[in-house]
């Protein structure tokens, strides 16, 4: 068996962590032949909870879990890591403005970016889940100038999966048959789920949808607002589905996407689709050999061109709020 892959997970005592860790340790992310060394990071106030999670991980006796450690020091957590999933972030508290949340979380990700820059493996793959995910990933990336920018990504996979499921339910077809879904832009309500490229068995799904009004009237807003609906129903934000999406994201990045398909990842723009460089934006990507490539030259539905740009503008506005956290 190959030597253990070091995986750091921040916010490990939180609710996404509680779904994520056990699935990773069971082999869902890296496969059944790969041992794992887990580094769990959380803040000192969460130490007791993290200790409980550690005990449960031990009690599972996972054959693939080579070792697991807990810490509140990012230098220890990120030391020589191969993979880092940055989930830990502050929730929005009562009376907190969006810009206060951006700044509070931006500080976490600027610190963690600097430390990853110092101690992570040079080819470490880093996924930011904690919100606002795109801007947090951007902050971490900018604070890690010695790591390639392509090592940093933000999670839009939950949005992508939500879009796949809504379409599968509409068409009464299995999710596995749907290919080429994309959710453009920011992981926020400005995101744009786009099924105009989607296919089932090489047929465009647009030819199968008998009710075009469903797309703008139901599909797009349902995917955009799904997170809020889950909170309304559960009293807590999406956790198991977010953990599942993080596993899907990492697994595809490492092992590659399906033939004739793509996935959505938040990655640094290279100028594709008129989105200027310098933001982390949801694009369709294929992955092979541990690298992603943005799928180029799709025909964008005319009504969507401005919407793609709106997502970019929102990201620019977020950047203005956290500009002081970027190396000048
Ligand atoms: P949670 O509040 O249950 O857990 C967050 C954990 O992060 C807590 O244990 C907290 O102590 C820890 N934490 C806070 N500051 C930290 C720091 N500086 N270093 C390490 N750990 C720190 O939250 P939950 O539900 O697990 O969600 C985590 C984040 O993921 C939130 O920002 C949430 O909005 C985001 N999220 C993103 C999704 C996406 O699709 N990108 C989907 C769902 C949630």
Short mmCIF file of C-alpha atoms and ligand atoms in Angstrom, two decimals:
data_model
loop_
_atom_site.label_atom_id
_atom_site.label_comp_id
_atom_site.label_asym_id
_atom_site.label_seq_id
_atom_site.Cartn_x
_atom_site.Cartn_y
_atom_site.Cartn_z
CA UNK A 1 0.00 0.00 0.00
CA UNK A 2 1.37 3.51 -0.79
CA UNK A 3 2.50 5.69 2.14
CA UNK A 4 -0.23 7.73 3.85
CA UNK A 5 -1.49 10.91 2.22
CA UNK A 6 -1.54 13.81 4.66
CA UNK A 7 -4.91 15.52 4.73
CA UNK A 8 -5.56 18.66 6.81
CA UNK A 9 -9.12 19.61 7.63
CA UNK A 10 -9.95 22.89 9.31
CA UNK A 11 -13.15 23.46 11.24
CA UNK A 12 -12.97 19.74 12.00
CA UNK A 13 -15.18 20.10 15.09
CA UNK A 14 -18.00 21.66 13.05
CA UNK A 15 -21.00 20.05 11.45
CA UNK A 16 -19.49 19.61 7.97
CA UNK A 17 -16.42 18.14 9.66
CA UNK A 18 -18.61 15.59 11.41
CA UNK A 19 -19.75 14.20 8.06
CA UNK A 20 -16.52 14.73 6.18
CA UNK A 21 -13.94 13.08 8.42
CA UNK A 22 -15.61 9.70 8.68
CA UNK A 23 -16.17 9.41 4.94
CA UNK A 24 -12.58 10.38 4.17
CA UNK A 25 -11.29 7.89 6.75
CA UNK A 26 -13.51 5.21 5.20
CA UNK A 27 -11.83 5.73 1.81
CA UNK A 28 -14.55 7.66 -0.03
CA UNK A 29 -12.14 10.37 -1.18
CA UNK A 30 -8.88 8.57 -1.90
CA UNK A 31 -10.02 5.02 -2.55
CA UNK A 32 -9.72 1.74 -0.72
CA UNK A 33 -5.98 1.27 -1.37
CA UNK A 34 -4.77 4.53 0.10
CA UNK A 35 -3.94 5.09 3.77
CA UNK A 36 -4.56 8.52 5.25
CA UNK A 37 -2.96 10.69 7.88
CA UNK A 38 -5.57 13.14 9.16
CA UNK A 39 -4.62 16.52 10.67
CA UNK A 40 -7.61 18.12 12.31
CA UNK A 41 -7.57 21.83 13.06
CA UNK A 42 -10.04 23.85 15.07
CA UNK A 43 -9.91 26.78 17.46
CA UNK A 44 -9.11 26.29 21.17
CA UNK A 45 -12.77 26.86 22.15
CA UNK A 46 -13.69 23.72 20.19
CA UNK A 47 -11.05 21.46 21.74
CA UNK A 48 -13.48 19.41 23.79
CA UNK A 49 -15.72 18.72 20.78
CA UNK A 50 -12.68 17.89 18.66
CA UNK A 51 -11.53 15.44 21.33
CA UNK A 52 -14.89 13.72 21.09
CA UNK A 53 -14.60 13.51 17.30
CA UNK A 54 -11.11 12.06 17.68
CA UNK A 55 -12.42 9.39 20.06
CA UNK A 56 -15.12 8.44 17.58
CA UNK A 57 -12.64 8.24 14.72
CA UNK A 58 -10.52 5.91 16.84
CA UNK A 59 -13.59 3.86 17.73
CA UNK A 60 -14.34 3.23 14.06
CA UNK A 61 -11.03 1.36 13.69
CA UNK A 62 -10.82 2.46 10.06
CA UNK A 63 -8.25 0.22 8.33
CA UNK A 64 -7.14 3.11 6.10
CA UNK A 65 -6.61 5.63 8.89
CA UNK A 66 -2.86 5.50 9.53
CA UNK A 67 -2.97 8.24 12.15
CA UNK A 68 -5.02 11.21 13.24
CA UNK A 69 -3.99 14.24 15.24
CA UNK A 70 -5.80 17.31 16.53
CA UNK A 71 -4.41 20.78 16.98
CA UNK A 72 -5.34 24.45 17.09
CA UNK A 73 -2.07 25.45 15.46
CA UNK A 74 -2.25 25.74 11.64
CA UNK A 75 1.54 25.32 11.41
CA UNK A 76 1.18 21.84 12.89
CA UNK A 77 -1.95 21.01 10.90
CA UNK A 78 -0.53 22.08 7.51
CA UNK A 79 3.00 20.72 7.93
CA UNK A 80 3.89 18.90 4.68
CA UNK A 81 0.23 18.30 3.79
CA UNK A 82 -0.74 16.87 0.43
CA UNK A 83 -4.36 18.00 0.68
CA UNK A 84 -6.04 20.73 2.72
CA UNK A 85 -9.78 21.20 3.01
CA UNK A 86 -10.43 24.57 4.61
CA UNK A 87 -13.89 24.36 6.14
CA UNK A 88 -13.42 26.32 9.37
CA UNK A 89 -14.98 29.76 9.28
CA UNK A 90 -17.03 31.97 11.53
CA UNK A 91 -20.77 31.83 11.12
CA UNK A 92 -22.65 35.07 10.62
CA UNK A 93 -23.83 36.16 14.06
CA UNK A 94 -26.83 38.29 14.87
CA UNK A 95 -26.45 41.88 13.69
CA UNK A 96 -23.25 41.08 11.78
CA UNK A 97 -23.05 42.85 8.42
CA UNK A 98 -21.91 40.89 5.37
CA UNK A 99 -18.76 43.00 5.19
CA UNK A 100 -17.94 42.20 8.84
CA UNK A 101 -18.24 38.50 8.02
CA UNK A 102 -16.04 38.94 4.96
CA UNK A 103 -13.37 40.62 7.06
CA UNK A 104 -13.57 38.19 9.99
CA UNK A 105 -13.29 35.17 7.72
CA UNK A 106 -10.80 36.86 5.44
CA UNK A 107 -8.44 37.17 8.39
CA UNK A 108 -8.64 33.42 8.98
CA UNK A 109 -7.81 32.68 5.34
CA UNK A 110 -5.00 35.21 5.06
CA UNK A 111 -3.29 33.61 8.07
CA UNK A 112 -3.87 30.10 6.76
CA UNK A 113 -2.65 31.08 3.27
CA UNK A 114 0.61 32.39 4.76
CA UNK A 115 1.13 29.22 6.74
CA UNK A 116 0.33 26.93 3.81
CA UNK A 117 2.88 28.95 1.87
CA UNK A 118 5.50 28.12 4.47
CA UNK A 119 4.83 24.50 5.37
CA UNK A 120 2.54 22.68 2.89
CA UNK A 121 3.93 20.46 0.14
CA UNK A 122 4.56 22.51 -2.99
CA UNK A 123 1.96 20.55 -4.93
CA UNK A 124 -0.64 20.54 -2.14
CA UNK A 125 -4.21 20.70 -3.38
CA UNK A 126 -6.26 23.18 -1.37
CA UNK A 127 -10.05 23.35 -1.35
CA UNK A 128 -11.83 26.22 0.39
CA UNK A 129 -15.32 25.39 1.65
CA UNK A 130 -15.77 28.05 4.37
CA UNK A 131 -17.82 31.00 3.18
CA UNK A 132 -17.56 33.26 1.31
CA UNK A 133 -15.67 30.41 -0.37
CA UNK A 134 -14.51 32.10 -3.60
CA UNK A 135 -13.14 35.17 -1.88
CA UNK A 136 -11.62 33.18 0.98
CA UNK A 137 -9.83 30.99 -1.58
CA UNK A 138 -8.61 34.14 -3.32
CA UNK A 139 -7.25 35.54 -0.04
CA UNK A 140 -5.48 32.28 0.81
CA UNK A 141 -4.02 32.05 -2.70
CA UNK A 142 -2.74 35.64 -2.67
CA UNK A 143 -1.14 35.11 0.72
CA UNK A 144 0.69 32.03 -0.58
CA UNK A 145 2.81 33.47 -3.38
CA UNK A 146 5.27 30.56 -3.35
CA UNK A 147 2.58 28.01 -4.11
CA UNK A 148 1.19 27.79 -7.65
CA UNK A 149 -2.16 29.61 -7.94
CA UNK A 150 -3.61 26.49 -9.54
CA UNK A 151 -3.28 24.69 -6.18
CA UNK A 152 -6.20 26.75 -4.81
CA UNK A 153 -9.85 26.12 -5.49
CA UNK A 154 -13.24 27.01 -4.02
CA UNK A 155 -16.20 24.68 -3.67
CA UNK A 156 -19.08 25.06 -6.09
CA UNK A 157 -19.62 21.33 -6.28
CA UNK A 158 -22.58 21.39 -3.93
CA UNK A 159 -24.32 23.82 -6.29
CA UNK A 160 -23.34 21.59 -9.22
CA UNK A 161 -24.75 18.50 -7.50
CA UNK A 162 -27.94 20.34 -6.59
CA UNK A 163 -28.36 21.30 -10.25
CA UNK A 164 -27.78 17.70 -11.39
CA UNK A 165 -30.38 16.36 -8.99
CA UNK A 166 -33.03 18.92 -9.88
CA UNK A 167 -32.59 18.12 -13.57
CA UNK A 168 -32.60 14.36 -12.96
CA UNK A 169 -35.84 14.65 -10.99
CA UNK A 170 -37.45 16.80 -13.68
CA UNK A 171 -36.58 14.32 -16.44
CA UNK A 172 -37.13 11.20 -14.34
CA UNK A 173 -33.66 9.96 -15.31
CA UNK A 174 -30.75 8.81 -13.10
CA UNK A 175 -28.26 11.48 -12.08
CA UNK A 176 -25.43 9.34 -13.46
CA UNK A 177 -26.76 9.75 -17.01
CA UNK A 178 -26.48 13.56 -16.94
CA UNK A 179 -23.28 15.13 -18.22
CA UNK A 180 -21.96 18.64 -18.78
CA UNK A 181 -23.75 20.62 -16.08
CA UNK A 182 -22.13 23.84 -14.93
CA UNK A 183 -22.74 26.45 -12.24
CA UNK A 184 -20.97 29.67 -13.14
CA UNK A 185 -19.60 32.30 -10.82
CA UNK A 186 -19.72 32.88 -7.11
CA UNK A 187 -20.95 30.45 -4.45
CA UNK A 188 -23.70 32.90 -3.55
CA UNK A 189 -27.18 33.70 -4.79
CA UNK A 190 -25.67 35.28 -7.95
CA UNK A 191 -24.43 31.86 -9.09
CA UNK A 192 -25.78 30.75 -12.45
CA UNK A 193 -26.74 27.08 -12.87
CA UNK A 194 -26.64 26.51 -16.64
CA UNK A 195 -28.14 23.42 -18.21
CA UNK A 196 -27.89 24.61 -21.81
CA UNK A 197 -24.86 22.35 -22.40
CA UNK A 198 -26.15 19.36 -20.44
CA UNK A 199 -26.58 16.02 -22.16
CA UNK A 200 -28.18 12.66 -21.48
CA UNK A 201 -26.85 9.81 -23.59
CA UNK A 202 -25.41 12.41 -25.99
CA UNK A 203 -28.81 14.14 -26.42
CA UNK A 204 -29.09 17.75 -25.35
CA UNK A 205 -31.40 17.93 -22.35
CA UNK A 206 -32.98 21.05 -23.86
CA UNK A 207 -34.64 18.74 -26.39
CA UNK A 208 -36.15 16.72 -23.54
CA UNK A 209 -37.50 19.55 -21.41
CA UNK A 210 -41.06 20.09 -22.55
CA UNK A 211 -41.50 23.11 -20.32
CA UNK A 212 -38.90 25.84 -20.99
CA UNK A 213 -40.43 28.15 -18.34
CA UNK A 214 -39.33 25.58 -15.74
CA UNK A 215 -35.69 26.56 -16.29
CA UNK A 216 -35.86 30.21 -15.25
CA UNK A 217 -38.99 29.86 -13.10
CA UNK A 218 -37.95 26.84 -11.05
CA UNK A 219 -34.58 25.27 -11.83
CA UNK A 220 -32.33 28.33 -11.53
CA UNK A 221 -33.91 29.84 -8.37
CA UNK A 222 -34.22 26.42 -6.70
CA UNK A 223 -30.51 25.73 -7.10
CA UNK A 224 -29.55 29.29 -6.13
CA UNK A 225 -31.66 29.25 -2.98
CA UNK A 226 -31.28 25.65 -1.95
CA UNK A 227 -28.91 26.43 0.91
CA UNK A 228 -31.43 28.82 2.50
CA UNK A 229 -34.23 26.23 2.07
CA UNK A 230 -32.16 23.58 3.86
CA UNK A 231 -31.52 25.99 6.74
CA UNK A 232 -35.25 26.77 6.90
CA UNK A 233 -36.13 23.07 7.03
CA UNK A 234 -33.34 21.71 9.21
CA UNK A 235 -32.56 24.71 11.37
CA UNK A 236 -28.93 24.10 10.39
CA UNK A 237 -27.02 24.67 7.17
CA UNK A 238 -26.23 21.93 4.65
CA UNK A 239 -23.57 19.70 6.14
CA UNK A 240 -23.73 16.12 4.84
CA UNK A 241 -24.30 17.34 1.29
CA UNK A 242 -21.48 19.88 1.65
CA UNK A 243 -19.13 17.17 2.93
CA UNK A 244 -20.15 14.91 0.05
CA UNK A 245 -19.46 17.72 -2.42
CA UNK A 246 -15.99 18.33 -0.92
CA UNK A 247 -15.19 14.63 -1.37
CA UNK A 248 -16.48 14.70 -4.97
CA UNK A 249 -14.41 17.82 -5.70
CA UNK A 250 -11.16 16.39 -4.34
CA UNK A 251 -11.69 12.94 -5.80
CA UNK A 252 -12.25 14.28 -9.31
CA UNK A 253 -9.33 16.71 -9.03
CA UNK A 254 -6.98 13.90 -7.99
CA UNK A 255 -8.27 10.99 -10.09
CA UNK A 256 -9.81 12.82 -13.05
CA UNK A 257 -13.27 13.54 -14.40
CA UNK A 258 -15.35 11.10 -16.44
CA UNK A 259 -14.80 10.79 -20.14
CA UNK A 260 -16.95 13.26 -22.07
CA UNK A 261 -18.02 15.13 -18.95
CA UNK A 262 -16.90 17.97 -16.74
CA UNK A 263 -17.51 19.30 -13.21
CA UNK A 264 -17.74 22.77 -11.69
CA UNK A 265 -14.81 24.05 -9.65
CA UNK A 266 -14.09 27.54 -8.35
CA UNK A 267 -10.66 28.25 -9.84
CA UNK A 268 -8.58 31.33 -10.70
CA UNK A 269 -9.92 32.84 -13.90
CA UNK A 270 -7.61 32.76 -16.90
CA UNK A 271 -9.76 35.28 -18.78
CA UNK A 272 -12.09 32.64 -20.26
CA UNK A 273 -15.69 33.70 -20.99
CA UNK A 274 -14.79 37.37 -20.52
CA UNK A 275 -14.15 36.90 -16.79
CA UNK A 276 -10.99 38.89 -16.13
CA UNK A 277 -8.09 37.21 -14.38
CA UNK A 278 -7.82 37.79 -10.68
CA UNK A 279 -10.95 36.17 -9.25
CA UNK A 280 -11.80 32.64 -8.20
CA UNK A 281 -14.83 31.83 -10.29
CA UNK A 282 -17.02 28.76 -10.91
CA UNK A 283 -16.08 27.29 -14.30
CA UNK A 284 -16.64 23.96 -16.03
CA UNK A 285 -13.39 22.00 -15.74
CA UNK A 286 -12.04 18.64 -16.77
CA UNK A 287 -9.40 17.02 -14.59
CA UNK A 288 -6.64 14.59 -15.56
CA UNK A 289 -3.27 13.71 -14.04
CA UNK A 290 -4.07 15.76 -10.91
CA UNK A 291 -4.60 19.00 -12.88
CA UNK A 292 -7.75 20.80 -13.96
CA UNK A 293 -8.37 22.63 -17.25
CA UNK A 294 -11.14 25.13 -17.83
CA UNK A 295 -13.48 23.95 -20.61
CA UNK A 296 -13.21 26.61 -23.32
CA UNK A 297 -15.42 28.14 -25.94
CA UNK A 298 -18.83 26.97 -24.92
CA UNK A 299 -21.59 29.05 -26.51
CA UNK A 300 -23.11 31.05 -23.70
CA UNK A 301 -26.86 31.58 -23.91
CA UNK A 302 -27.30 35.28 -24.84
CA UNK A 303 -29.45 35.96 -21.78
CA UNK A 304 -26.69 34.57 -19.56
CA UNK A 305 -23.77 36.71 -20.75
CA UNK A 306 -24.55 39.63 -18.44
CA UNK A 307 -25.31 37.25 -15.60
CA UNK A 308 -21.87 35.66 -15.88
CA UNK A 309 -20.39 39.12 -15.58
CA UNK A 310 -22.58 39.99 -12.55
CA UNK A 311 -20.97 37.12 -10.65
CA UNK A 312 -17.58 38.60 -11.44
CA UNK A 313 -18.68 42.04 -10.26
CA UNK A 314 -19.90 40.62 -6.98
CA UNK A 315 -16.50 38.98 -6.49
CA UNK A 316 -14.79 42.30 -7.19
CA UNK A 317 -16.98 43.99 -4.59
CA UNK A 318 -16.05 41.32 -2.06
CA UNK A 319 -12.38 41.86 -2.88
CA UNK A 320 -12.68 45.57 -2.19
CA UNK A 321 -13.85 44.80 1.34
CA UNK A 322 -10.89 42.50 2.05
CA UNK A 323 -8.28 44.37 0.05
CA UNK A 324 -6.28 45.13 3.22
CA UNK A 325 -5.77 41.36 3.70
CA UNK A 326 -3.93 40.98 0.41
CA UNK A 327 -0.18 41.46 0.18
CA UNK A 328 0.25 44.95 -1.37
P1 LIG B 1 -19.83 25.04 11.91
O1 LIG B 1 -20.06 26.37 12.56
O2 LIG B 1 -20.60 23.85 12.37
O3 LIG B 1 -18.28 24.65 12.01
C1 LIG B 1 -17.27 25.56 11.75
C2 LIG B 1 -16.08 25.13 12.56
O4 LIG B 1 -15.00 25.98 12.19
C3 LIG B 1 -16.28 25.27 14.05
O5 LIG B 1 -15.90 24.08 14.72
C4 LIG B 1 -15.35 26.43 14.42
O6 LIG B 1 -14.82 26.32 15.73
C5 LIG B 1 -14.28 26.26 13.35
N1 LIG B 1 -13.43 27.43 13.16
C6 LIG B 1 -13.74 28.75 13.26
N2 LIG B 1 -12.66 29.51 13.05
C7 LIG B 1 -11.65 28.66 12.79
C8 LIG B 1 -10.28 28.85 12.51
N3 LIG B 1 -9.73 30.07 12.47
N4 LIG B 1 -9.52 27.76 12.30
C9 LIG B 1 -10.04 26.52 12.36
N5 LIG B 1 -11.34 26.28 12.63
C10 LIG B 1 -12.12 27.34 12.84
O7 LIG B 1 -20.02 25.29 10.35
P2 LIG B 1 -20.24 24.25 9.19
O8 LIG B 1 -21.68 24.00 9.01
O9 LIG B 1 -19.32 23.11 9.38
O10 LIG B 1 -19.79 25.15 7.93
C11 LIG B 1 -18.46 25.58 7.80
C12 LIG B 1 -18.35 26.59 6.69
O11 LIG B 1 -18.69 26.01 5.44
C13 LIG B 1 -19.25 27.81 6.84
O12 LIG B 1 -18.53 28.97 6.45
C14 LIG B 1 -20.35 27.53 5.84
O13 LIG B 1 -20.99 28.72 5.41
C15 LIG B 1 -19.55 26.89 4.74
N6 LIG B 1 -20.32 26.12 3.76
C16 LIG B 1 -19.90 26.18 2.45
C17 LIG B 1 -20.55 25.48 1.47
C18 LIG B 1 -20.09 25.56 0.05
O14 LIG B 1 -20.80 25.00 -0.82
N7 LIG B 1 -18.97 26.19 -0.30
C19 LIG B 1 -21.72 24.63 1.79
C20 LIG B 1 -22.05 24.60 3.18
C21 LIG B 1 -21.38 25.34 4.13
#
